[in-house]
Amino acid sequence: MAEKVDVMKHFYRLLHPRPAVLVTCVDSEGRPNALAISWISPVSREPPMIMISVGKKRYSNALIKETGEFVVNIATPELVENVHFCGTVSGREVEDKIAKAKLTSKPARAVRAPVIEECPAHLECRVKQVIDCGSHDLILAEVVAAYADPRAFREGLWEQEVARVLLHAGGNVYSKPSDYFRASGKP
Protein backbone atom coordinates (compact mmCIF):
# COMPACT_ATOMS: atom_id res chain seq x y z
CA MET A 1 0.00 0.00 0.00
CA ALA A 2 1.29 3.49 -0.85
CA GLU A 3 2.24 5.91 1.89
CA LYS A 4 -0.60 8.30 2.67
CA VAL A 5 -0.07 12.06 2.29
CA ASP A 6 -1.38 15.01 4.28
CA VAL A 7 -4.74 16.28 2.96
CA MET A 8 -5.72 18.43 5.94
CA LYS A 9 -6.48 21.41 3.66
CA HIS A 10 -9.30 19.37 2.10
CA PHE A 11 -10.19 17.08 5.04
CA TYR A 12 -13.94 17.53 4.54
CA ARG A 13 -13.77 16.34 0.93
CA LEU A 14 -12.78 12.91 2.22
CA LEU A 15 -16.47 12.70 3.16
CA HIS A 16 -17.70 13.69 -0.31
CA PRO A 17 -19.50 13.31 -2.62
CA ARG A 18 -22.56 14.36 -0.64
CA PRO A 19 -26.09 15.27 -1.71
CA ALA A 20 -26.25 18.76 -3.21
CA VAL A 21 -29.51 20.37 -2.13
CA LEU A 22 -31.18 23.73 -2.52
CA VAL A 23 -32.17 25.33 0.77
CA THR A 24 -34.88 27.94 0.38
CA CYS A 25 -35.64 30.58 2.97
CA VAL A 26 -37.32 33.99 3.19
CA ASP A 27 -36.59 37.30 4.82
CA SER A 28 -38.96 38.89 7.37
CA GLU A 29 -40.96 40.44 4.50
CA GLY A 30 -41.38 37.12 2.69
CA ARG A 31 -38.81 37.63 -0.10
CA PRO A 32 -37.39 34.21 -1.03
CA ASN A 33 -33.78 33.14 -1.45
CA ALA A 34 -32.05 29.87 -2.31
CA LEU A 35 -28.70 28.46 -1.21
CA ALA A 36 -26.90 25.36 -2.46
CA ILE A 37 -25.30 23.22 0.24
CA SER A 38 -23.98 19.70 0.63
CA TRP A 39 -23.27 19.70 4.36
CA ILE A 40 -26.55 18.14 5.46
CA SER A 41 -27.51 15.05 7.45
CA PRO A 42 -30.38 13.43 9.34
CA VAL A 43 -29.75 13.48 13.09
CA SER A 44 -32.90 11.93 14.62
CA ARG A 45 -35.86 9.84 13.50
CA GLU A 46 -38.02 10.78 16.50
CA PRO A 47 -38.50 13.62 16.49
CA PRO A 48 -37.61 13.89 12.79
CA MET A 49 -34.59 16.20 12.71
CA ILE A 50 -31.83 17.15 10.31
CA MET A 51 -28.80 19.39 10.44
CA ILE A 52 -27.42 21.76 7.86
CA SER A 53 -24.12 23.59 8.07
CA VAL A 54 -24.21 27.10 6.61
CA GLY A 55 -21.32 29.53 6.35
CA LYS A 56 -21.73 32.48 8.71
CA LYS A 57 -21.09 34.96 5.89
CA ARG A 58 -23.85 33.51 3.70
CA TYR A 59 -26.92 35.68 3.26
CA SER A 60 -29.18 32.67 3.84
CA ASN A 61 -27.59 32.07 7.25
CA ALA A 62 -29.01 35.37 8.51
CA LEU A 63 -32.42 34.72 6.91
CA ILE A 64 -32.75 31.25 8.42
CA LYS A 65 -31.82 32.54 11.88
CA GLU A 66 -34.19 35.50 11.48
CA THR A 67 -37.27 33.47 10.47
CA GLY A 68 -36.46 30.09 12.02
CA GLU A 69 -37.62 28.19 8.93
CA PHE A 70 -36.30 26.74 5.69
CA VAL A 71 -36.99 24.08 3.07
CA VAL A 72 -34.52 21.49 1.80
CA ASN A 73 -35.21 20.81 -1.88
CA ILE A 74 -33.58 17.61 -3.16
CA ALA A 75 -31.88 18.28 -6.50
CA THR A 76 -31.27 15.90 -9.41
CA PRO A 77 -28.34 15.90 -11.85
CA GLU A 78 -30.49 17.70 -14.43
CA LEU A 79 -30.42 20.75 -12.11
CA VAL A 80 -26.62 20.95 -11.77
CA GLU A 81 -26.31 24.39 -13.44
CA ASN A 82 -29.20 25.81 -11.41
CA VAL A 83 -27.75 24.44 -8.16
CA HIS A 84 -24.25 25.71 -8.94
CA PHE A 85 -25.66 29.17 -9.71
CA CYS A 86 -27.44 29.23 -6.32
CA GLY A 87 -24.23 28.16 -4.61
CA THR A 88 -22.03 30.81 -6.22
CA VAL A 89 -24.26 33.89 -6.46
CA SER A 90 -25.36 35.76 -3.32
CA GLY A 91 -28.98 36.69 -2.69
CA ARG A 92 -27.65 39.98 -1.38
CA GLU A 93 -26.66 40.89 -4.93
CA VAL A 94 -29.50 39.33 -6.95
CA GLU A 95 -33.08 40.48 -6.48
CA ASP A 96 -34.90 37.21 -7.29
CA LYS A 97 -32.24 34.52 -7.14
CA ILE A 98 -34.67 31.65 -7.66
CA ALA A 99 -36.04 33.16 -10.89
CA LYS A 100 -32.52 34.11 -12.04
CA ALA A 101 -31.54 30.45 -11.52
CA LYS A 102 -34.43 29.54 -13.87
CA LEU A 103 -36.26 27.71 -11.10
CA THR A 104 -39.90 27.86 -10.03
CA SER A 105 -40.88 28.63 -6.44
CA LYS A 106 -44.19 27.36 -5.09
CA PRO A 107 -45.76 27.71 -1.62
CA ALA A 108 -44.68 25.14 0.93
CA ARG A 109 -47.21 23.20 3.00
CA ALA A 110 -46.15 24.19 6.53
CA VAL A 111 -43.51 26.96 6.41
CA ARG A 112 -43.18 30.35 4.73
CA ALA A 113 -40.10 29.47 2.68
CA PRO A 114 -41.02 28.18 -0.81
CA VAL A 115 -40.35 24.82 -2.41
CA ILE A 116 -38.55 24.51 -5.73
CA GLU A 117 -41.02 22.88 -8.13
CA GLU A 118 -38.32 21.24 -10.28
CA CYS A 119 -37.00 19.24 -7.31
CA PRO A 120 -38.62 15.84 -6.75
CA ALA A 121 -38.63 16.00 -2.93
CA HIS A 122 -38.80 18.50 -0.09
CA LEU A 123 -38.17 18.69 3.66
CA GLU A 124 -39.86 21.62 5.39
CA CYS A 125 -38.01 22.54 8.57
CA ARG A 126 -38.22 24.67 11.71
CA VAL A 127 -35.02 25.63 13.49
CA LYS A 128 -34.57 24.18 16.97
CA GLN A 129 -30.97 25.16 17.72
CA VAL A 130 -28.03 26.97 16.14
CA ILE A 131 -24.53 25.92 17.19
CA ASP A 132 -21.49 28.08 16.48
CA CYS A 133 -18.93 25.85 14.77
CA GLY A 134 -16.29 28.36 13.66
CA SER A 135 -16.66 29.39 10.02
CA HIS A 136 -20.12 27.77 9.86
CA ASP A 137 -23.24 27.52 11.99
CA LEU A 138 -24.70 24.08 12.55
CA ILE A 139 -28.45 24.49 12.28
CA LEU A 140 -30.51 21.74 13.90
CA ALA A 141 -34.08 21.67 12.65
CA GLU A 142 -37.21 19.62 13.04
CA VAL A 143 -38.73 18.30 9.82
CA VAL A 144 -42.40 19.35 9.93
CA ALA A 145 -43.30 18.09 6.43
CA ALA A 146 -41.59 15.72 4.00
CA TYR A 147 -42.94 14.77 0.60
CA ALA A 148 -41.71 13.43 -2.73
CA ASP A 149 -42.81 12.64 -6.25
CA PRO A 150 -44.02 9.00 -5.98
CA ARG A 151 -42.50 8.21 -9.38
CA ALA A 152 -39.06 9.22 -8.05
CA PHE A 153 -39.14 7.98 -4.45
CA ARG A 154 -40.92 4.75 -3.45
CA GLU A 155 -40.73 2.47 -0.43
CA GLY A 156 -37.99 4.59 1.12
CA LEU A 157 -35.62 4.50 -1.88
CA TRP A 158 -34.95 6.64 -4.93
CA GLU A 159 -36.14 5.02 -8.15
CA GLN A 160 -32.81 4.88 -9.98
CA GLU A 161 -34.40 4.82 -13.45
CA VAL A 162 -36.51 7.91 -12.68
CA ALA A 163 -34.46 10.18 -10.41
CA ARG A 164 -30.99 10.24 -8.99
CA VAL A 165 -29.80 12.62 -6.30
CA LEU A 166 -27.24 15.21 -7.38
CA LEU A 167 -23.97 14.76 -5.49
CA HIS A 168 -21.35 17.44 -4.85
CA ALA A 169 -17.69 16.39 -4.86
CA GLY A 170 -16.23 19.87 -4.29
CA GLY A 171 -15.94 23.19 -6.13
CA ASN A 172 -17.68 22.87 -9.48
CA VAL A 173 -17.42 19.05 -9.55
CA TYR A 174 -20.65 17.05 -9.23
CA SER A 175 -21.67 13.44 -9.75
CA LYS A 176 -24.63 11.10 -9.46
CA PRO A 177 -24.93 7.79 -7.63
CA SER A 178 -24.47 4.54 -9.47
CA ASP A 179 -26.83 1.60 -9.12
CA TYR A 180 -27.86 0.23 -5.74
CA PHE A 181 -26.30 -2.97 -4.49
CA ARG A 182 -26.87 -4.96 -1.31
CA ALA A 183 -24.29 -6.21 1.15
CA SER A 184 -24.24 -9.94 1.83
CA GLY A 185 -23.73 -9.44 5.56
CA LYS A 186 -20.41 -11.29 5.45
CA PRO A 187 -16.99 -9.59 5.34
PDB file of N, CA, C and O in Angstrom, residues 17-60:
ATOM      1  N   PRO A  17     -18.411  12.413  -2.302  1.00  0.00           N
ATOM      2  CA  PRO A  17     -19.503  13.313  -2.624  1.00  0.00           C
ATOM      3  C   PRO A  17     -20.665  13.174  -1.647  1.00  0.00           C
ATOM      4  O   PRO A  17     -20.854  12.130  -1.038  1.00  0.00           O
ATOM      5  N   ARG A  18     -21.399  14.264  -1.528  1.00  0.00           N
ATOM      6  CA  ARG A  18     -22.556  14.360  -0.641  1.00  0.00           C
ATOM      7  C   ARG A  18     -23.723  14.929  -1.432  1.00  0.00           C
ATOM      8  O   ARG A  18     -23.511  15.622  -2.417  1.00  0.00           O
ATOM      9  N   PRO A  19     -24.950  14.697  -0.990  1.00  0.00           N
ATOM     10  CA  PRO A  19     -26.089  15.272  -1.714  1.00  0.00           C
ATOM     11  C   PRO A  19     -25.989  16.793  -1.806  1.00  0.00           C
ATOM     12  O   PRO A  19     -25.705  17.465  -0.819  1.00  0.00           O
ATOM     13  N   ALA A  20     -26.188  17.310  -2.997  1.00  0.00           N
ATOM     14  CA  ALA A  20     -26.251  18.757  -3.207  1.00  0.00           C
ATOM     15  C   ALA A  20     -27.727  19.134  -3.200  1.00  0.00           C
ATOM     16  O   ALA A  20     -28.507  18.624  -4.005  1.00  0.00           O
ATOM     17  N   VAL A  21     -28.111  19.985  -2.269  1.00  0.00           N
ATOM     18  CA  VAL A  21     -29.515  20.369  -2.129  1.00  0.00           C
ATOM     19  C   VAL A  21     -29.651  21.884  -2.241  1.00  0.00           C
ATOM     20  O   VAL A  21     -28.686  22.618  -2.065  1.00  0.00           O
ATOM     21  N   LEU A  22     -30.857  22.310  -2.530  1.00  0.00           N
ATOM     22  CA  LEU A  22     -31.181  23.734  -2.523  1.00  0.00           C
ATOM     23  C   LEU A  22     -31.982  24.024  -1.264  1.00  0.00           C
ATOM     24  O   LEU A  22     -33.037  23.424  -1.041  1.00  0.00           O
ATOM     25  N   VAL A  23     -31.462  24.910  -0.443  1.00  0.00           N
ATOM     26  CA  VAL A  23     -32.166  25.328   0.767  1.00  0.00           C
ATOM     27  C   VAL A  23     -32.833  26.657   0.449  1.00  0.00           C
ATOM     28  O   VAL A  23     -32.175  27.617   0.053  1.00  0.00           O
ATOM     29  N   THR A  24     -34.149  26.692   0.601  1.00  0.00           N
ATOM     30  CA  THR A  24     -34.877  27.939   0.382  1.00  0.00           C
ATOM     31  C   THR A  24     -35.267  28.531   1.729  1.00  0.00           C
ATOM     32  O   THR A  24     -35.529  27.811   2.696  1.00  0.00           O
ATOM     33  N   CYS A  25     -35.292  29.846   1.761  1.00  0.00           N
ATOM     34  CA  CYS A  25     -35.637  30.584   2.967  1.00  0.00           C
ATOM     35  C   CYS A  25     -36.239  31.921   2.536  1.00  0.00           C
ATOM     36  O   CYS A  25     -36.257  32.233   1.345  1.00  0.00           O
ATOM     37  N   VAL A  26     -36.747  32.669   3.483  1.00  0.00           N
ATOM     38  CA  VAL A  26     -37.316  33.988   3.191  1.00  0.00           C
ATOM     39  C   VAL A  26     -36.821  34.990   4.220  1.00  0.00           C
ATOM     40  O   VAL A  26     -36.417  34.616   5.319  1.00  0.00           O
ATOM     41  N   ASP A  27     -36.893  36.268   3.841  1.00  0.00           N
ATOM     42  CA  ASP A  27     -36.590  37.303   4.823  1.00  0.00           C
ATOM     43  C   ASP A  27     -37.867  37.632   5.595  1.00  0.00           C
ATOM     44  O   ASP A  27     -38.928  37.035   5.353  1.00  0.00           O
ATOM     45  N   SER A  28     -37.800  38.572   6.514  1.00  0.00           N
ATOM     46  CA  SER A  28     -38.956  38.894   7.365  1.00  0.00           C
ATOM     47  C   SER A  28     -40.141  39.437   6.566  1.00  0.00           C
ATOM     48  O   SER A  28     -41.267  39.390   7.026  1.00  0.00           O
ATOM     49  N   GLU A  29     -39.881  39.918   5.347  1.00  0.00           N
ATOM     50  CA  GLU A  29     -40.958  40.439   4.501  1.00  0.00           C
ATOM     51  C   GLU A  29     -41.451  39.403   3.490  1.00  0.00           C
ATOM     52  O   GLU A  29     -42.283  39.709   2.648  1.00  0.00           O
ATOM     53  N   GLY A  30     -40.915  38.188   3.557  1.00  0.00           N
ATOM     54  CA  GLY A  30     -41.383  37.124   2.689  1.00  0.00           C
ATOM     55  C   GLY A  30     -40.654  36.984   1.365  1.00  0.00           C
ATOM     56  O   GLY A  30     -41.059  36.174   0.524  1.00  0.00           O
ATOM     57  N   ARG A  31     -39.578  37.752   1.140  1.00  0.00           N
ATOM     58  CA  ARG A  31     -38.813  37.629  -0.104  1.00  0.00           C
ATOM     59  C   ARG A  31     -37.957  36.367  -0.050  1.00  0.00           C
ATOM     60  O   ARG A  31     -37.168  36.197   0.880  1.00  0.00           O
ATOM     61  N   PRO A  32     -38.091  35.492  -1.060  1.00  0.00           N
ATOM     62  CA  PRO A  32     -37.388  34.208  -1.026  1.00  0.00           C
ATOM     63  C   PRO A  32     -35.930  34.292  -1.477  1.00  0.00           C
ATOM     64  O   PRO A  32     -35.535  35.193  -2.211  1.00  0.00           O
ATOM     65  N   ASN A  33     -35.164  33.312  -1.036  1.00  0.00           N
ATOM     66  CA  ASN A  33     -33.778  33.144  -1.447  1.00  0.00           C
ATOM     67  C   ASN A  33     -33.492  31.640  -1.493  1.00  0.00           C
ATOM     68  O   ASN A  33     -34.201  30.850  -0.876  1.00  0.00           O
ATOM     69  N   ALA A  34     -32.455  31.271  -2.227  1.00  0.00           N
ATOM     70  CA  ALA A  34     -32.049  29.866  -2.312  1.00  0.00           C
ATOM     71  C   ALA A  34     -30.541  29.763  -2.148  1.00  0.00           C
ATOM     72  O   ALA A  34     -29.800  30.618  -2.628  1.00  0.00           O
ATOM     73  N   LEU A  35     -30.106  28.728  -1.480  1.00  0.00           N
ATOM     74  CA  LEU A  35     -28.698  28.465  -1.206  1.00  0.00           C
ATOM     75  C   LEU A  35     -28.415  27.005  -1.529  1.00  0.00           C
ATOM     76  O   LEU A  35     -29.202  26.133  -1.170  1.00  0.00           O
ATOM     77  N   ALA A  36     -27.309  26.739  -2.208  1.00  0.00           N
ATOM     78  CA  ALA A  36     -26.899  25.363  -2.460  1.00  0.00           C
ATOM     79  C   ALA A  36     -25.941  24.933  -1.357  1.00  0.00           C
ATOM     80  O   ALA A  36     -25.017  25.666  -1.017  1.00  0.00           O
ATOM     81  N   ILE A  37     -26.206  23.768  -0.775  1.00  0.00           N
ATOM     82  CA  ILE A  37     -25.301  23.219   0.242  1.00  0.00           C
ATOM     83  C   ILE A  37     -25.170  21.713   0.036  1.00  0.00           C
ATOM     84  O   ILE A  37     -26.005  21.080  -0.605  1.00  0.00           O
ATOM     85  N   SER A  38     -24.113  21.159   0.607  1.00  0.00           N
ATOM     86  CA  SER A  38     -23.979  19.703   0.628  1.00  0.00           C
ATOM     87  C   SER A  38     -23.668  19.206   2.038  1.00  0.00           C
ATOM     88  O   SER A  38     -23.574  18.005   2.250  1.00  0.00           O
ATOM     89  N   TRP A  39     -23.516  20.106   2.967  1.00  0.00           N
ATOM     90  CA  TRP A  39     -23.272  19.698   4.357  1.00  0.00           C
ATOM     91  C   TRP A  39     -24.623  19.589   5.058  1.00  0.00           C
ATOM     92  O   TRP A  39     -25.124  20.525   5.664  1.00  0.00           O
ATOM     93  N   ILE A  40     -25.208  18.406   4.951  1.00  0.00           N
ATOM     94  CA  ILE A  40     -26.549  18.138   5.457  1.00  0.00           C
ATOM     95  C   ILE A  40     -26.611  16.681   5.902  1.00  0.00           C
ATOM     96  O   ILE A  40     -25.967  15.824   5.297  1.00  0.00           O
ATOM     97  N   SER A  41     -27.394  16.424   6.967  1.00  0.00           N
ATOM     98  CA  SER A  41     -27.513  15.052   7.451  1.00  0.00           C
ATOM     99  C   SER A  41     -28.739  14.898   8.338  1.00  0.00           C
ATOM    100  O   SER A  41     -29.105  15.818   9.059  1.00  0.00           O
ATOM    101  N   PRO A  42     -29.377  13.711   8.319  1.00  0.00           N
ATOM    102  CA  PRO A  42     -30.381  13.434   9.338  1.00  0.00           C
ATOM    103  C   PRO A  42     -29.669  13.278  10.677  1.00  0.00           C
ATOM    104  O   PRO A  42     -28.515  12.833  10.717  1.00  0.00           O
ATOM    105  N   VAL A  43     -30.338  13.647  11.766  1.00  0.00           N
ATOM    106  CA  VAL A  43     -29.747  13.478  13.094  1.00  0.00           C
ATOM    107  C   VAL A  43     -30.667  12.734  14.058  1.00  0.00           C
ATOM    108  O   VAL A  43     -30.208  12.264  15.090  1.00  0.00           O
ATOM    109  N   SER A  44     -31.961  12.631  13.745  1.00  0.00           N
ATOM    110  CA  SER A  44     -32.895  11.933  14.621  1.00  0.00           C
ATOM    111  C   SER A  44     -34.118  11.502  13.825  1.00  0.00           C
ATOM    112  O   SER A  44     -34.610  12.264  12.985  1.00  0.00           O
ATOM    113  N   ARG A  45     -34.602  10.290  14.116  1.00  0.00           N
ATOM    114  CA  ARG A  45     -35.860   9.841  13.500  1.00  0.00           C
ATOM    115  C   ARG A  45     -37.060  10.336  14.293  1.00  0.00           C
ATOM    116  O   ARG A  45     -38.091  10.650  13.735  1.00  0.00           O
ATOM    117  N   GLU A  46     -36.916  10.357  15.629  1.00  0.00           N
ATOM    118  CA  GLU A  46     -38.024  10.776  16.498  1.00  0.00           C
ATOM    119  C   GLU A  46     -37.483  11.683  17.586  1.00  0.00           C
ATOM    120  O   GLU A  46     -36.762  11.197  18.455  1.00  0.00           O
ATOM    121  N   PRO A  47     -37.748  12.948  17.544  1.00  0.00           N
ATOM    122  CA  PRO A  47     -38.505  13.619  16.491  1.00  0.00           C
ATOM    123  C   PRO A  47     -37.689  13.672  15.203  1.00  0.00           C
ATOM    124  O   PRO A  47     -36.453  13.588  15.246  1.00  0.00           O
ATOM    125  N   PRO A  48     -38.350  13.840  14.061  1.00  0.00           N
ATOM    126  CA  PRO A  48     -37.613  13.893  12.794  1.00  0.00           C
ATOM    127  C   PRO A  48     -36.790  15.175  12.720  1.00  0.00           C
ATOM    128  O   PRO A  48     -37.351  16.275  12.709  1.00  0.00           O
ATOM    129  N   MET A  49     -35.465  15.023  12.720  1.00  0.00           N
ATOM    130  CA  MET A  49     -34.588  16.200  12.709  1.00  0.00           C
ATOM    131  C   MET A  49     -33.429  16.007  11.739  1.00  0.00           C
ATOM    132  O   MET A  49     -32.973  14.887  11.533  1.00  0.00           O
ATOM    133  N   ILE A  50     -33.000  17.132  11.176  1.00  0.00           N
ATOM    134  CA  ILE A  50     -31.826  17.153  10.310  1.00  0.00           C
ATOM    135  C   ILE A  50     -30.901  18.262  10.783  1.00  0.00           C
ATOM    136  O   ILE A  50     -31.270  19.085  11.626  1.00  0.00           O
ATOM    137  N   MET A  51     -29.703  18.284  10.209  1.00  0.00           N
ATOM    138  CA  MET A  51     -28.797  19.392  10.440  1.00  0.00           C
ATOM    139  C   MET A  51     -28.288  19.867   9.092  1.00  0.00           C
ATOM    140  O   MET A  51     -28.115  19.074   8.164  1.00  0.00           O
ATOM    141  N   ILE A  52     -28.114  21.179   9.000  1.00  0.00           N
ATOM    142  CA  ILE A  52     -27.421  21.763   7.860  1.00  0.00           C
ATOM    143  C   ILE A  52     -26.310  22.636   8.419  1.00  0.00           C
ATOM    144  O   ILE A  52     -26.427  23.184   9.512  1.00  0.00           O
ATOM    145  N   SER A  53     -25.243  22.734   7.679  1.00  0.00           N
ATOM    146  CA  SER A  53     -24.125  23.586   8.067  1.00  0.00           C
ATOM    147  C   SER A  53     -24.040  24.701   7.038  1.00  0.00           C
ATOM    148  O   SER A  53     -23.888  24.437   5.846  1.00  0.00           O
ATOM    149  N   VAL A  54     -24.166  25.942   7.514  1.00  0.00           N
ATOM    150  CA  VAL A  54     -24.214  27.104   6.613  1.00  0.00           C
ATOM    151  C   VAL A  54     -23.148  28.100   7.037  1.00  0.00           C
ATOM    152  O   VAL A  54     -23.066  28.463   8.218  1.00  0.00           O
ATOM    153  N   GLY A  55     -22.349  28.539   6.082  1.00  0.00           N
ATOM    154  CA  GLY A  55     -21.318  29.530   6.352  1.00  0.00           C
ATOM    155  C   GLY A  55     -21.904  30.778   6.984  1.00  0.00           C
ATOM    156  O   GLY A  55     -22.966  31.254   6.567  1.00  0.00           O
ATOM    157  N   LYS A  56     -21.222  31.308   7.990  1.00  0.00           N
ATOM    158  CA  LYS A  56     -21.731  32.479   8.707  1.00  0.00           C
ATOM    159  C   LYS A  56     -21.863  33.707   7.824  1.00  0.00           C
ATOM    160  O   LYS A  56     -22.697  34.565   8.075  1.00  0.00           O
ATOM    161  N   LYS A  57     -21.056  33.797   6.772  1.00  0.00           N
ATOM    162  CA  LYS A  57     -21.095  34.965   5.895  1.00  0.00           C
ATOM    163  C   LYS A  57     -22.187  34.864   4.835  1.00  0.00           C
ATOM    164  O   LYS A  57     -22.458  35.833   4.139  1.00  0.00           O
ATOM    165  N   ARG A  58     -22.813  33.697   4.722  1.00  0.00           N
ATOM    166  CA  ARG A  58     -23.848  33.510   3.699  1.00  0.00           C
ATOM    167  C   ARG A  58     -25.104  34.291   4.065  1.00  0.00           C
ATOM    168  O   ARG A  58     -25.532  34.304   5.228  1.00  0.00           O
ATOM    169  N   TYR A  59     -25.696  34.909   3.084  1.00  0.00           N
ATOM    170  CA  TYR A  59     -26.924  35.684   3.258  1.00  0.00           C
ATOM    171  C   TYR A  59     -28.036  34.805   3.840  1.00  0.00           C
ATOM    172  O   TYR A  59     -28.772  35.226   4.741  1.00  0.00           O
ATOM    173  N   SER A  60     -28.135  33.582   3.365  1.00  0.00           N
ATOM    174  CA  SER A  60     -29.184  32.669   3.843  1.00  0.00           C
ATOM    175  C   SER A  60     -29.032  32.335   5.314  1.00  0.00           C
ATOM    176  O   SER A  60     -30.022  32.061   5.989  1.00  0.00           O
TER     177      SER A  60
END
